[in-house]
C-alpha atoms as an extended CHARMM CRD file, in Angstrom:
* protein
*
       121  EXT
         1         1  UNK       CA           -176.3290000000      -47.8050000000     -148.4820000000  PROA      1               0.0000000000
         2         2  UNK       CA           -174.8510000000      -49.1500000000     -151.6690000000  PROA      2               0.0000000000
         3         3  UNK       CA           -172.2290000000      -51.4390000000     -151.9730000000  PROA      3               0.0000000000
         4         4  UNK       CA           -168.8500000000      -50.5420000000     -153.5480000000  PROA      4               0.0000000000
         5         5  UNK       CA           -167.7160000000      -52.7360000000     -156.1780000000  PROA      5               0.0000000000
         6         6  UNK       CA           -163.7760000000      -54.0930000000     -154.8640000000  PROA      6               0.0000000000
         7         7  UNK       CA           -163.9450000000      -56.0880000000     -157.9170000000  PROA      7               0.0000000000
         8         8  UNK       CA           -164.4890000000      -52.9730000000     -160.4150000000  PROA      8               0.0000000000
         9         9  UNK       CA           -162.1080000000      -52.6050000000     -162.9110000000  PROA      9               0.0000000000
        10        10  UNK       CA           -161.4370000000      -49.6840000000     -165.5630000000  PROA      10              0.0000000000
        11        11  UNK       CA           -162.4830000000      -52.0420000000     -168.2630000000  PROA      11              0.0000000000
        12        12  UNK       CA           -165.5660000000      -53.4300000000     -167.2230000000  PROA      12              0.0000000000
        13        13  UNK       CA           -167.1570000000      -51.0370000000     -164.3660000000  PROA      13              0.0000000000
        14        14  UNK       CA           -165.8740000000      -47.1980000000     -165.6860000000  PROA      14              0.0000000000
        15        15  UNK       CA           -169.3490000000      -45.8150000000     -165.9690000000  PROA      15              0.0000000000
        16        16  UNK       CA           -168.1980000000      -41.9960000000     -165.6990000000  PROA      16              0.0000000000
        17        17  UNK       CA           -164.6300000000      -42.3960000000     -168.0160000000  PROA      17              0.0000000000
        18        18  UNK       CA           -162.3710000000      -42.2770000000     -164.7310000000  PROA      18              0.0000000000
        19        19  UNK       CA           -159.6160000000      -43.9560000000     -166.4570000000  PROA      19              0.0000000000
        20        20  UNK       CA           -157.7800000000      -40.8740000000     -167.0130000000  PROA      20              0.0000000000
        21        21  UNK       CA           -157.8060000000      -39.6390000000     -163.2360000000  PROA      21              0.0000000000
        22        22  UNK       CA           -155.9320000000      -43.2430000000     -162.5420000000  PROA      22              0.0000000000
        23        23  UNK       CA           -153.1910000000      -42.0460000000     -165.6210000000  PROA      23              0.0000000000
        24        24  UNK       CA           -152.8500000000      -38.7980000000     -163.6050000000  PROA      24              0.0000000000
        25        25  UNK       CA           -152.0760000000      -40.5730000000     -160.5500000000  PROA      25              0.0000000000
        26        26  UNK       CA           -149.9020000000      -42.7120000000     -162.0850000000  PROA      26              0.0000000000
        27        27  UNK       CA           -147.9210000000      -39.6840000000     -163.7240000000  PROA      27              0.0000000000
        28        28  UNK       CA           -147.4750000000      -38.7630000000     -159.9810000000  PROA      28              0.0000000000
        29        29  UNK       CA           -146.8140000000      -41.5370000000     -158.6520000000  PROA      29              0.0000000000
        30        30  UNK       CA           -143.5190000000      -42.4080000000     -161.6810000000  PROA      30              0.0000000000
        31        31  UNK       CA           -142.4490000000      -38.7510000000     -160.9160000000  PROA      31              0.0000000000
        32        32  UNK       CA           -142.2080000000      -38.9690000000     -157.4790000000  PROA      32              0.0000000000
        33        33  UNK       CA           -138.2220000000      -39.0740000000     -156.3200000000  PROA      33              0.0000000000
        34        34  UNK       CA           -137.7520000000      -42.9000000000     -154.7880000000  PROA      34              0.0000000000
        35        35  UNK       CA           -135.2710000000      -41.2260000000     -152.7130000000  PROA      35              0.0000000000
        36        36  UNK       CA           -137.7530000000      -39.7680000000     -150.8260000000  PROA      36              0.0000000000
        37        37  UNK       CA           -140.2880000000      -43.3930000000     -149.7350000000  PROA      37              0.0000000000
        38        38  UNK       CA           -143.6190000000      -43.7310000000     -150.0310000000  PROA      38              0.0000000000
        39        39  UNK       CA           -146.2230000000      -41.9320000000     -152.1200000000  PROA      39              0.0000000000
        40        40  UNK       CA           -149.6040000000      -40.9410000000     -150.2570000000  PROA      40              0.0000000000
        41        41  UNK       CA           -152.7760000000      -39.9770000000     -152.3440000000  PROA      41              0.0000000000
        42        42  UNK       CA           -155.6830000000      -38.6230000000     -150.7910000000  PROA      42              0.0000000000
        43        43  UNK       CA           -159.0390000000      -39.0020000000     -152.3700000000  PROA      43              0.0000000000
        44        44  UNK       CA           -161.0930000000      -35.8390000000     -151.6700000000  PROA      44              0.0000000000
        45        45  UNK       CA           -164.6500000000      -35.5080000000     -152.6600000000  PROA      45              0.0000000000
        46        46  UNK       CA           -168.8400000000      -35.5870000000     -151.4060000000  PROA      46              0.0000000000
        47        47  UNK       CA           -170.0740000000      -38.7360000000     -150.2080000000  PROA      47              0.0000000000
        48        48  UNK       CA           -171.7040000000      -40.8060000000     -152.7420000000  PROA      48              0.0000000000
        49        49  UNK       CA           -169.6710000000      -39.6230000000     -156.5080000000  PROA      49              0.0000000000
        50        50  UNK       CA           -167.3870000000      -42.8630000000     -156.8200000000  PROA      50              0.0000000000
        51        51  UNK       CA           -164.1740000000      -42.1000000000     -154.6500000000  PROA      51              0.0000000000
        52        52  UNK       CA           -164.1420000000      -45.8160000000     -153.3170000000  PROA      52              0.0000000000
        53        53  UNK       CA           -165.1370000000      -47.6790000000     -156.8650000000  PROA      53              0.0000000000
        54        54  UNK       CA           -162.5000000000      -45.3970000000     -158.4330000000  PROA      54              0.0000000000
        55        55  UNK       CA           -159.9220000000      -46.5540000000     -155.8360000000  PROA      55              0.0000000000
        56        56  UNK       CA           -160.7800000000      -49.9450000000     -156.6670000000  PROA      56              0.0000000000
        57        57  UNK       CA           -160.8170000000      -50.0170000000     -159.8490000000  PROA      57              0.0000000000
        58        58  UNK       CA           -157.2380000000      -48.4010000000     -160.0180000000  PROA      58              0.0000000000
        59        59  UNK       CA           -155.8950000000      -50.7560000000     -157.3500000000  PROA      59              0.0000000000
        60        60  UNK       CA           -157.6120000000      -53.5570000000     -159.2190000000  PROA      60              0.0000000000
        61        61  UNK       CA           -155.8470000000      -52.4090000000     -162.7950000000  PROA      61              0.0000000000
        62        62  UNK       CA           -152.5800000000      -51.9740000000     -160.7630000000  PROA      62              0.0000000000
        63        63  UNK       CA           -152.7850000000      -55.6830000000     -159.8490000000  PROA      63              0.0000000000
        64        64  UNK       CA           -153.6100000000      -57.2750000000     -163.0740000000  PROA      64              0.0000000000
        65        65  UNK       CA           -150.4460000000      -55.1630000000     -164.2560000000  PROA      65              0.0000000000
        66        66  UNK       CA           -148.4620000000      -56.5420000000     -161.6620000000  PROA      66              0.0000000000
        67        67  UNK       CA           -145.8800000000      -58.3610000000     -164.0610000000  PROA      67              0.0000000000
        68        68  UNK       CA           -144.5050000000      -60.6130000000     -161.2470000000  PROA      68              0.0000000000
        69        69  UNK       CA           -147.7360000000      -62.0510000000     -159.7020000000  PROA      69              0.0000000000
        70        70  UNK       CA           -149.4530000000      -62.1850000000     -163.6400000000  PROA      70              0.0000000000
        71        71  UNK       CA           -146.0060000000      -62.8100000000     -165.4660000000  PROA      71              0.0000000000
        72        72  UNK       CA           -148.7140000000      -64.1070000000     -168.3400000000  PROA      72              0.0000000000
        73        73  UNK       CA           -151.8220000000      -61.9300000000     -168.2350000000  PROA      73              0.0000000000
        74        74  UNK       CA           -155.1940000000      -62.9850000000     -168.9570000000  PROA      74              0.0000000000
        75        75  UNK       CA           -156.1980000000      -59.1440000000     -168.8260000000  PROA      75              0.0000000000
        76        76  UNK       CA           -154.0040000000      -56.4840000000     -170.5930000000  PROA      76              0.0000000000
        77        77  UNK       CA           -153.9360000000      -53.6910000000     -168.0030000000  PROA      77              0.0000000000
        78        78  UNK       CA           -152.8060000000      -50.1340000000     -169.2680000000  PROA      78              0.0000000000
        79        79  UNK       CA           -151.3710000000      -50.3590000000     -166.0890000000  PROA      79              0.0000000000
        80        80  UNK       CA           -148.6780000000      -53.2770000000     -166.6510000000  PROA      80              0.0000000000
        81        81  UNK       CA           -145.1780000000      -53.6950000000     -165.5410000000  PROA      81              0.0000000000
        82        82  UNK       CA           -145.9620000000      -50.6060000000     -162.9820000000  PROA      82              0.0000000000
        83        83  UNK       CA           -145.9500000000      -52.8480000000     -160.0350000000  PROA      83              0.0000000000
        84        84  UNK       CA           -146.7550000000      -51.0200000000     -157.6540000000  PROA      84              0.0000000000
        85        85  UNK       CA           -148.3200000000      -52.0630000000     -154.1400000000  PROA      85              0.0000000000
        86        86  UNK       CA           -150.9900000000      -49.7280000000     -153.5220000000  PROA      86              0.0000000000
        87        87  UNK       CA           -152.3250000000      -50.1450000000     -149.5160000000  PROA      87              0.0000000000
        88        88  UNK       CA           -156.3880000000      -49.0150000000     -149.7320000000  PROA      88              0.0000000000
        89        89  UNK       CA           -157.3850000000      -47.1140000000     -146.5800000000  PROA      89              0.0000000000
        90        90  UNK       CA           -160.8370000000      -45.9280000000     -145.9720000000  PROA      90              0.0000000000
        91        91  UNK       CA           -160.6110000000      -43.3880000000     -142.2990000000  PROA      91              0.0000000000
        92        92  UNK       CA           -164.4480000000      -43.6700000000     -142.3710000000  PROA      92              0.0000000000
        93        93  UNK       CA           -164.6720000000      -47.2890000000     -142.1680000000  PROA      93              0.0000000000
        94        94  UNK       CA           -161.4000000000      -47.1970000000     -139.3450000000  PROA      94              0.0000000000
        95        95  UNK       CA           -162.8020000000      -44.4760000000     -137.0660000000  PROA      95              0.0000000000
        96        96  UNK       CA           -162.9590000000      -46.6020000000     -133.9690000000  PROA      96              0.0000000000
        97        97  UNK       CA           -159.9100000000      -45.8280000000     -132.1210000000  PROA      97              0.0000000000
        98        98  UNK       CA           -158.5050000000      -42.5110000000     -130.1030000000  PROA      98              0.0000000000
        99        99  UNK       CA           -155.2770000000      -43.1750000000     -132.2880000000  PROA      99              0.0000000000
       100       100  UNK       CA           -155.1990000000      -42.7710000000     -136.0470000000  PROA      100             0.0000000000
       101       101  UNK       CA           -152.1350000000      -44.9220000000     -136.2680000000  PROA      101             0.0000000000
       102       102  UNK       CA           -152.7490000000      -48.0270000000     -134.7280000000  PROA      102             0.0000000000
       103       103  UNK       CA           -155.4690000000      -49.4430000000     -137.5780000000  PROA      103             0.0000000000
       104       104  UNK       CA           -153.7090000000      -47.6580000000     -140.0070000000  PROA      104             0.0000000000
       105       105  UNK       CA           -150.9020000000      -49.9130000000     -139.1080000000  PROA      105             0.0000000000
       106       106  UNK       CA           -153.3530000000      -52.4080000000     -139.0200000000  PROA      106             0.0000000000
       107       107  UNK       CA           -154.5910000000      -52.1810000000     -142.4990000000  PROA      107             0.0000000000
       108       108  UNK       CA           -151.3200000000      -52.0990000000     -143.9000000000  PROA      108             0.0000000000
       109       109  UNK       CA           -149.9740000000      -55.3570000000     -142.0290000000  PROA      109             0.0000000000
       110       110  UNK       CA           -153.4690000000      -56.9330000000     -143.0700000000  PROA      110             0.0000000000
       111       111  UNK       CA           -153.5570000000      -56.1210000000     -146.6390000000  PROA      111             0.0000000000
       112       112  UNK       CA           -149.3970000000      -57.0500000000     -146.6510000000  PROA      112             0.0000000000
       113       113  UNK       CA           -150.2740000000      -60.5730000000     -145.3440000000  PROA      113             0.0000000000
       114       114  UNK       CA           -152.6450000000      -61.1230000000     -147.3750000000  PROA      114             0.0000000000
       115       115  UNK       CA           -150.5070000000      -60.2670000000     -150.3990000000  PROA      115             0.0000000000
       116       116  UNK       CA           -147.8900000000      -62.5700000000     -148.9180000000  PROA      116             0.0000000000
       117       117  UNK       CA           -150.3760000000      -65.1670000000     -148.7310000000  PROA      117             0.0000000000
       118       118  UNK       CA           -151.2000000000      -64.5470000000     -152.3240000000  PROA      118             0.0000000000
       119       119  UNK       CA           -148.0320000000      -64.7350000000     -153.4520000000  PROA      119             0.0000000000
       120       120  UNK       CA           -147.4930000000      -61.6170000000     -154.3580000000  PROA      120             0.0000000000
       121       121  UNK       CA           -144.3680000000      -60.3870000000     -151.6520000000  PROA      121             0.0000000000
């Protein structure tokens, strides 16, 4: 099995021009009424085309725009002054449990921590 690339960004790793899929997302994700929480985006396609490097890449180009953890950027993401904490969940690598929710819950706290402990929250 190959390994997915959770460094990839749009710049350096976009072998297929996915770029434009993240700006769609991102037109969804501005649009979307705050009053209303949380945005959820599902990723729906055959094993093996790129769903996981493409979800890497955007969450990558969504951190390097993060204005308040890279108030000077060394990388000019199309993606800057979005900030926007995106939560990466893969069901497929979390399909131990009877319950659905508890390592979704899980994953969230983990990846909130470790933002935390980046400095990010």
């Amino acid at each position: 099995m190959d390994q997915v690339n959770v460094k990839a960004t749009f710049r350096d790793d976009d072998l297929f021009a996915r770029k434009q899929y993240a700006k769609i997302g991102m037109k969804l994700i501005e649009n979307h009424p705050t009053e209303k929480g949380a945005c959820t985006i599902a990723i729906d396609a055959p094993w093996g085309v790129g769903k996981s490097t493409f979800l890497h890449m955007w969450i990558n180009e969504l951190d390097l725009g993060n204005t308040l953890m890279y108030p000077e950027p060394t990388y000019r993401s199309e993606f800057r002054g979005k900030n926007v904490l995106p939560i990466y969940y893969n069901a497929w690598e979390n399909d131990f449990s009877d319950s659905a929710m508890v390592p979704l819950l899980y994953t969230i706290c983990a990846q909130l921590d470790k933002k935390y402990d980046d400095g990010w929250l």
